[in-house]
Amino acid sequence: MAQAGLIPEIPQLVAITKPVSLIPVGVKEAALDSPTFRASVVHFSDQIEAVERWLEGLARIASKLAQESSTLESVIKSFTAQCNSPSSLSEAVLDHDYTLSALRALGQGGAQDVWLRSISGMRAAQSSIAEPIRQFIGNDIRPFKEARRTLDQLQKANDTLLLKYAGQSKTKEPSSLREDAFQLHEARKAYLRASLDIAVISPQIRLALDTLLVKVCNEQWTLINYPKQDSANSHLQYDTDMKRIKTWAEEVSEGEKPLRKELLLARRDIEEKTEASFRPSRELDDYAIHTVPYLGSGPTAKSSSQDPVSSKQGWLFLRTITGKPARTHWVRRWFFVKNGIFGCLIHSTRTGGVEESEKIGVLLCGVRPAFQEERRFCFEVKTKDSTILLQAETQPELTDWIQAFEAAKKKALEDPEATDMLASSNNPAADAAFAVSPAIAPELAAKGIDGQITTITEDPQANLLAADTDGPPTVQVRNSFDVNASRRLEGDIQIERTRDHAARILEKLDIHKKSTAGSQLTGGLQSPTTSAGMSSLLGIVEGGTSTTPRGTGHIFYSPSLAPSTLATPPVQTHLSKTALKIGVDRGVDLGAVDNAGGVPSGLMANQWGSTQYGYISRLERGEVGKKLPSQTATPTRRSSDPTDAVDSLQMGQEHGLAHVNSSIGALSSQANPAAGHRKTTSAMSSSAQRSNLAFVDYPDFYPAPLKPHDAQFRMLFPNVPHHERLVMVFRAAWNPDSGHSLPGRVFVTQREMFFYSHHMGMVVVHGASLDGVSEVSHESEEGHNFLMLHMKDDVHAGQDGDIMLKIYLDSPILLQQRLEYLIQSNDSEEPDDLQTALQQLVKIESNLGNDIQRRALETTPSTTRPGRRMTAGQGTRIRVDRGLGGDAAAGVDFSETTRFKLPAKPVSYMPLDVKMCAAEKIFDLSAKGLLHVLFGDKSAVCPTIYQQQGSEVITQHPWVKASEQGNFKRQFDYETKYVDSFGRTRLITATDLQSIDVAVDHLCYMVTDTRVPWHLPQTQAFSLVSKAVVTHEAKSKSKLCIYVKINWTQDPWVGKSLIERRAMDDMQSNALNMMDIVTEQVEKLGPGCSTRRVMEIFGSIGQLTEAAQVKGPAFIGHPLREAVHRRTVLSLYLETCRSMAASIASSVLMLLVGTCQFLIKTVNAHSVLVVLLSASLAFSFLNLSQNASIWWHERHTSRFMADLGVGPNLAMSKSIYLADIPDGIAMPVLRDGEIFGQCSQAFQSILNQTSLDETTKRLPSSRQRSAASAQLVSQRLRQARQRLGTYRHDLMVALRLVNRVERDAVQAEYESWLLSETRVCTQMEKMLSNAASTGSESNETLAPQKPALRSTLTPDKIGQLSSWLTKYCESCRLESDYLQLASPG
């Protein structure tokens, strides 16, 4: 294989990380209408009312202060005036040099200036405090309260209509149901719009309130500022902090507009998707179905989703039975099925937060549709002793819930360790899918009937217990009330209640086989150890909140390790602080979270909502692993063997008290299966869980200020290992790009740092490893500092880039040195442990000195990395998560192709051993896509070229690798027929080879194609090699270059140069043909086609495993530029001779052309034009004189003939009269005379025939044998006469038209002439009558002006004239009357 080189070297391809998501948690929860949203609205509304009352009081006091300031000012002026001594006092009483000077300094220079400056600030309180506050109350708070009232009304209307719609019976008409569904849809749309309005308005009100208060405080601080010469430490600190807070408020206000725009766009998209999800159907058939049979997860089940998932949450109606007598009520609850657990969340009206009910393992539940119910879409969740009746809203939703139960059961059986880890919060001894678990904490547990979802029971004793759950159990305690003791007693009661049910389950499943061993193990440990374990647990919980040292450890307290306030959680309810306190006191957190968001417990619901959106965002971005920690641990067996508990006991002795307690609890529950009630198992599981959760305790040396921050950190960033403790927290604003500034908190551990921000309703969670940070620098500006984390180029090049943080209130030098220490410790071979790290962090602060020295250092800009700040942080991309919440946000797509950063310049590549480029072109397609168009498994480019060359049977083998490090190769086998020199048909079989020699993904590819030259002589002596090079040109553009060469294995005996020239021409033609085919394929793909789409159409490379055979013209492509024929050496010589002859002819022609060009260049153009013009004038003169002579002679002759009376008739016409028509339409005959003989008569008879049948009848018997020829003659005559007759018909029609026109013209002239004659007759009759009356004077009357005529008009002639005139005129009148009668008018 020939070696290839790069010109220049191909750059490396750098992967691009996915963008950081801005998560509108409030908008998502509002679209879901989850209990968290309702609880957060109640909490925010209560807080707004408290803020309104506080602001009103503050404005009232400010107004009063401004009013009282004038009185105080007059008092101060009176005091200063009184300080001046009376002028009547002499030096005998006072010392005028010193005493009077002291009084004057006090009255004018000291007290007056200070007090009057303070009074000026008091006087401005009305305009700077009271008026802005009242304006804020009127413009912001009151519109929010109006929106809240609207939300309450729409929520009540929506819930009422939904309850009414769900209560419809199965017998109701579908048309009525559809009408109710659309009425409910309109109410739900209005409620959704109002909910989203609240979710969008709330963060804007908070930002406006912060901006208002910071502005008011800064204005007042400026008015009452101390004198400049005052250098008190507290004043300098507060003055600096106030300036920085003002800068923070200004930058936050500037960044509000883009975030508000993104929030509104996300709200619009989420609203459209949510409205489309609950839009009712218009088909009546959809309202005719009720509760269809469901037989499991078989193929008969129908669902709205094709692939059922093991997790689902949403609203369902729960049937409850309360009161005496018992009454049935349907209540709406937020149920969930996740990680093998079934439970519900309740928005408590008692606490205002979100509480959780007890949770049932899915392996204890049987689910089936409830056909017996009158209500539609009901299903039952049955346990051994109870039945839970639930109702869905639609049939697809019902099917989804049942499928979710089935899938959760299947997952719990197939993957038990994941379910145990997620549900039981790191308690391997508990099996949450096979137990009834209480709430994660009593403070978050639903009280009364809300906490019990098993409301319909089959056990009478259980019914009594369920009816007695309206209040807490009665416990006898001493006067000194202890909360923890009451919890312990309540837990003990629960233990006794649940033990019997667990025993029955275990006995029924027959999984107890070693009761003897169990009794031996638990005989001496059950009672005392359990009691000790509970006491120890309470001691741990109590000690967890203490700030005093325990044991021999030390607590390193440093206020600068963490701020005194906590970050704002994504969702805040009345129980959010309670949930955080539980995490601080007992070490309880969300536990391990999967890609479905984890179990929506009370902790999650009061901190995040229905889903852990932050973890899902980090999971999509690849910041955390796809597998859970439980998936890498040792698998847990789903068994109740007491030996397992013994193993757990031995492990507990090594790892601590918590595991001992959980192991003993497991032993006691297995050894005595018959003692107690069902709820014993639940409480035991709860105790084990609480003890295990308490095991996640802080070391003795861990600083107390970090504990609440660490607990909140666990809530915000689950799945962080518990051994990775928080070591530092500071406030900062992250600038991921030039358009966003996100204020929040930075949580730092020994190995990683995490950023969290909740601003303008957008939540951002982001993590970065300290391994990728090379150094830390800072720069100071007025009002804030920049803290920049410079990433290592070899690790993070092309990804997120450097991280730029803005620091306002914390010390940047202190943060810089602490982060540098953590980076150095992390990069060392043996990193420091947690205790040493905390000691070093505190030591760094003490080494920097007091605040005055540190702040002096902070004013000096850092020059560690000059010029890096402007580009820091500009590589992180930001996107807004506009998807739906809940289960819609739980699915994480890991199949997305990793994005890469392509080089800005084109990639240049050329093989070293090939210099001739046969064809090149740039295509609007990526390099990888163009490679698959050319050589994909489904590509038709190569088979098309083979078929165009005449190959009939083509076998395309798949791409294969000879070894793991080898190149992809494939071969083409084909058969071709050709005709040799003797005219014989020959069949040749050949094999070509293709190999991918260079493959730099997305940048450069080179495919070598080695072909057999079957159409050329000396086939065994050489091979045809073409190299297709595909390189990256620009974004969505690539370049294809085809290089060609000939590899000679041996020298031929003759004609090497001829063969090589012919082969090069053929390969160049083949390359151009391939370029045309590829161009056509790329044009069919269209602009902007993605690489994934190209791979779907043309196939991948190396995926197929079987050869594909093509026969016949299966592909249609461009015709070859030149046909491929079999050639011999002789034919090559002949072609060479022909080409030489053509070259000679072209040379001669070029010689002539060159001669002409030479003459044109050498001869003067002006003279040539003069000569040509002279010749033209001479020729014109000769021709003109000759024509003039001929005209003169002709004119003389015409005059002579005119004298003789012979001349041309100037009127030339052709006319046909009616008399000539009979001759023109006479029947044609053979001759004008008579017919000569019988032959002519026979032809004449054929000519006269009108039918072919009559032709045979009339022929003589002797001529019957020639009937066939007569028929042919008659047929030809009939066809000719038919065509002529058609033409004659057209002529006759035209003739008739002409005749009619002529007749009309004659008729018109006749009528005109008749009218004039009638007029003349009238005149003549008058003249004759006058002549007869006058007698002798008649002649004069008839011919007054003609004497000769008077002499001839005798009376006789006059009489004759009168008689003739009478007849003639009478005829004219008759004809005129006839015409008038005959006319249509």
Short mmCIF file of C-alpha atoms in Angstrom, two decimals, residues 1174-1362:
data_model
loop_
_atom_site.label_atom_id
_atom_site.label_comp_id
_atom_site.label_asym_id
_atom_site.label_seq_id
_atom_site.Cartn_x
_atom_site.Cartn_y
_atom_site.Cartn_z
CA SER A 1174 -13.49 51.66 -55.23
CA ALA A 1175 -14.21 48.22 -56.63
CA SER A 1176 -17.71 48.39 -55.28
CA LEU A 1177 -18.27 51.80 -56.92
CA ALA A 1178 -16.97 50.58 -60.29
CA PHE A 1179 -19.15 47.50 -60.25
CA SER A 1180 -22.17 49.57 -59.28
CA PHE A 1181 -21.52 52.07 -62.10
CA LEU A 1182 -21.26 49.33 -64.77
CA ASN A 1183 -24.39 47.63 -63.60
CA LEU A 1184 -26.30 50.91 -63.47
CA SER A 1185 -25.27 51.94 -67.01
CA GLN A 1186 -26.32 48.57 -68.42
CA ASN A 1187 -29.70 48.72 -66.77
CA ALA A 1188 -30.21 52.31 -67.93
CA SER A 1189 -29.50 51.32 -71.57
CA ILE A 1190 -32.00 48.46 -71.45
CA TRP A 1191 -34.65 50.73 -69.94
CA TRP A 1192 -34.15 53.34 -72.62
CA HIS A 1193 -34.64 50.84 -75.45
CA GLU A 1194 -37.73 49.39 -73.82
CA ARG A 1195 -39.21 52.87 -73.37
CA HIS A 1196 -38.67 53.70 -77.01
CA THR A 1197 -40.33 50.44 -78.12
CA SER A 1198 -43.35 51.00 -75.90
CA ARG A 1199 -43.88 54.44 -77.39
CA PHE A 1200 -43.71 53.03 -80.95
CA MET A 1201 -46.30 50.34 -80.11
CA ALA A 1202 -48.51 52.92 -78.48
CA ASP A 1203 -48.46 54.94 -81.69
CA LEU A 1204 -49.59 51.82 -83.53
CA GLY A 1205 -52.47 51.40 -81.01
CA VAL A 1206 -51.06 48.37 -79.27
CA GLY A 1207 -50.75 48.68 -75.50
CA PRO A 1208 -51.06 46.64 -72.34
CA ASN A 1209 -54.37 46.22 -70.58
CA LEU A 1210 -53.78 47.77 -67.21
CA ALA A 1211 -56.91 46.15 -65.72
CA MET A 1212 -56.08 42.49 -65.15
CA SER A 1213 -58.84 40.28 -63.80
CA LYS A 1214 -60.03 36.71 -63.76
CA SER A 1215 -63.72 35.98 -63.54
CA ILE A 1216 -65.95 32.91 -63.65
CA TYR A 1217 -69.55 33.37 -64.52
CA LEU A 1218 -72.45 31.07 -63.83
CA ALA A 1219 -72.48 29.86 -67.38
CA ASP A 1220 -69.00 28.39 -66.93
CA ILE A 1221 -70.00 26.36 -63.87
CA PRO A 1222 -71.57 23.34 -65.64
CA ASP A 1223 -68.31 22.71 -67.51
CA GLY A 1224 -66.38 22.96 -64.29
CA ILE A 1225 -68.53 20.46 -62.38
CA ALA A 1226 -69.05 17.97 -65.20
CA MET A 1227 -68.21 14.33 -64.43
CA PRO A 1228 -64.72 13.44 -65.65
CA VAL A 1229 -64.43 10.91 -68.48
CA LEU A 1230 -61.45 9.23 -70.00
CA ARG A 1231 -61.53 11.20 -73.23
CA ASP A 1232 -63.68 13.76 -74.87
CA GLY A 1233 -64.63 11.27 -77.61
CA GLU A 1234 -66.03 7.79 -77.56
CA ILE A 1235 -64.67 4.79 -75.56
CA PHE A 1236 -62.44 2.60 -77.66
CA GLY A 1237 -62.90 -0.97 -76.37
CA GLN A 1238 -63.96 -3.44 -73.74
CA CYS A 1239 -61.01 -2.70 -71.48
CA SER A 1240 -61.97 0.96 -71.36
CA GLN A 1241 -65.57 -0.01 -70.76
CA ALA A 1242 -64.54 -2.24 -67.85
CA PHE A 1243 -62.55 0.58 -66.31
CA GLN A 1244 -65.42 2.98 -66.94
CA SER A 1245 -67.75 0.58 -65.12
CA ILE A 1246 -65.34 0.47 -62.21
CA LEU A 1247 -65.22 4.26 -62.26
CA ASN A 1248 -69.03 4.48 -62.19
CA GLN A 1249 -69.37 2.08 -59.27
CA THR A 1250 -70.32 3.41 -55.83
CA SER A 1251 -69.98 0.07 -53.97
CA LEU A 1252 -67.28 -2.60 -53.97
CA ASP A 1253 -69.87 -5.42 -53.85
CA GLU A 1254 -71.49 -4.18 -57.05
CA THR A 1255 -68.13 -4.24 -58.73
CA THR A 1256 -67.93 -8.02 -58.56
CA LYS A 1257 -71.56 -8.56 -59.59
CA ARG A 1258 -71.40 -6.44 -62.70
CA LEU A 1259 -68.16 -7.84 -63.96
CA PRO A 1260 -68.48 -10.51 -66.67
CA SER A 1261 -68.00 -14.09 -65.62
CA SER A 1262 -64.76 -14.14 -67.52
CA ARG A 1263 -63.48 -11.35 -65.34
CA GLN A 1264 -64.39 -12.90 -62.02
CA ARG A 1265 -60.85 -14.07 -61.56
CA SER A 1266 -59.62 -10.47 -61.67
CA ALA A 1267 -62.06 -9.33 -58.97
CA ALA A 1268 -59.25 -8.87 -56.52
CA SER A 1269 -57.38 -6.48 -58.78
CA ALA A 1270 -60.62 -4.64 -59.52
CA GLN A 1271 -61.26 -4.25 -55.84
CA LEU A 1272 -57.81 -2.78 -55.34
CA VAL A 1273 -58.33 -0.34 -58.23
CA SER A 1274 -61.78 0.57 -56.97
CA GLN A 1275 -60.43 1.06 -53.45
CA ARG A 1276 -57.68 3.40 -54.61
CA LEU A 1277 -60.17 5.32 -56.80
CA ARG A 1278 -62.66 5.60 -53.98
CA GLN A 1279 -60.00 6.90 -51.63
CA ALA A 1280 -58.76 9.43 -54.20
CA ARG A 1281 -62.24 10.52 -55.16
CA GLN A 1282 -63.25 10.67 -51.53
CA ARG A 1283 -60.41 13.09 -50.80
CA LEU A 1284 -61.23 15.10 -53.95
CA GLY A 1285 -64.91 15.03 -53.10
CA THR A 1286 -64.17 16.43 -49.69
CA TYR A 1287 -62.18 19.21 -51.29
CA ARG A 1288 -64.97 19.75 -53.83
CA HIS A 1289 -67.46 19.97 -50.99
CA ASP A 1290 -65.46 22.79 -49.45
CA LEU A 1291 -65.32 24.51 -52.83
CA MET A 1292 -69.08 24.11 -53.35
CA VAL A 1293 -69.78 25.62 -49.97
CA ALA A 1294 -67.56 28.57 -50.86
CA LEU A 1295 -69.16 28.79 -54.32
CA ARG A 1296 -72.64 28.87 -52.82
CA LEU A 1297 -71.56 31.57 -50.49
CA VAL A 1298 -70.18 33.61 -53.39
CA ASN A 1299 -73.36 33.05 -55.40
CA ARG A 1300 -75.46 34.18 -52.48
CA VAL A 1301 -73.39 37.32 -52.11
CA GLU A 1302 -73.73 37.99 -55.81
CA ARG A 1303 -77.48 37.38 -55.63
CA ASP A 1304 -77.84 39.76 -52.74
CA ALA A 1305 -75.85 42.38 -54.60
CA VAL A 1306 -78.03 41.98 -57.70
CA GLN A 1307 -81.19 42.07 -55.59
CA ALA A 1308 -80.09 45.26 -53.92
CA GLU A 1309 -79.32 46.92 -57.22
CA TYR A 1310 -82.64 45.73 -58.59
CA GLU A 1311 -84.59 47.20 -55.70
CA SER A 1312 -82.75 50.47 -56.06
CA TRP A 1313 -83.33 50.56 -59.78
CA LEU A 1314 -87.07 49.72 -59.32
CA LEU A 1315 -87.48 52.53 -56.87
CA SER A 1316 -85.86 55.02 -59.21
CA GLU A 1317 -88.06 53.81 -62.13
CA THR A 1318 -91.19 54.17 -60.02
CA ARG A 1319 -90.16 57.69 -59.20
CA VAL A 1320 -89.57 58.49 -62.91
CA CYS A 1321 -92.95 57.02 -63.86
CA THR A 1322 -94.68 59.29 -61.40
CA GLN A 1323 -92.93 62.29 -62.88
CA MET A 1324 -93.75 61.26 -66.45
CA GLU A 1325 -97.42 60.71 -65.64
CA LYS A 1326 -97.59 64.19 -64.16
CA MET A 1327 -96.02 65.67 -67.28
CA LEU A 1328 -98.38 63.78 -69.61
CA SER A 1329 -101.42 64.78 -67.62
CA ASN A 1330 -100.33 68.41 -67.73
CA ALA A 1331 -99.75 68.19 -71.46
CA ALA A 1332 -103.21 66.74 -72.10
CA SER A 1333 -104.83 69.46 -70.08
CA THR A 1334 -103.03 72.28 -71.89
CA GLY A 1335 -103.58 71.00 -75.41
CA SER A 1336 -101.22 72.76 -77.88
CA GLU A 1337 -98.90 73.65 -75.17
CA SER A 1338 -98.19 70.04 -74.41
CA ASN A 1339 -95.17 69.93 -76.65
CA GLU A 1340 -93.65 72.82 -74.86
CA THR A 1341 -94.46 71.21 -71.58
CA LEU A 1342 -92.85 67.87 -72.53
CA ALA A 1343 -89.80 69.41 -74.22
CA PRO A 1344 -89.44 72.98 -73.26
CA GLN A 1345 -85.70 73.17 -73.91
CA LYS A 1346 -85.41 70.95 -77.02
CA PRO A 1347 -87.12 72.46 -80.12
CA ALA A 1348 -86.26 69.46 -82.33
CA LEU A 1349 -87.99 67.12 -79.95
CA ARG A 1350 -91.07 69.36 -79.80
CA SER A 1351 -91.46 69.11 -83.52
CA THR A 1352 -91.49 65.30 -83.45
CA LEU A 1353 -93.97 64.95 -80.55
CA THR A 1354 -97.24 64.80 -82.33
CA PRO A 1355 -100.46 64.02 -80.51
CA ASP A 1356 -100.40 60.48 -81.88
CA LYS A 1357 -96.96 59.86 -80.53
CA ILE A 1358 -97.95 61.36 -77.28
CA GLY A 1359 -100.86 58.98 -77.08
CA GLN A 1360 -98.65 55.99 -77.85
CA LEU A 1361 -96.19 57.20 -75.27
CA SER A 1362 -98.95 57.47 -72.71
#
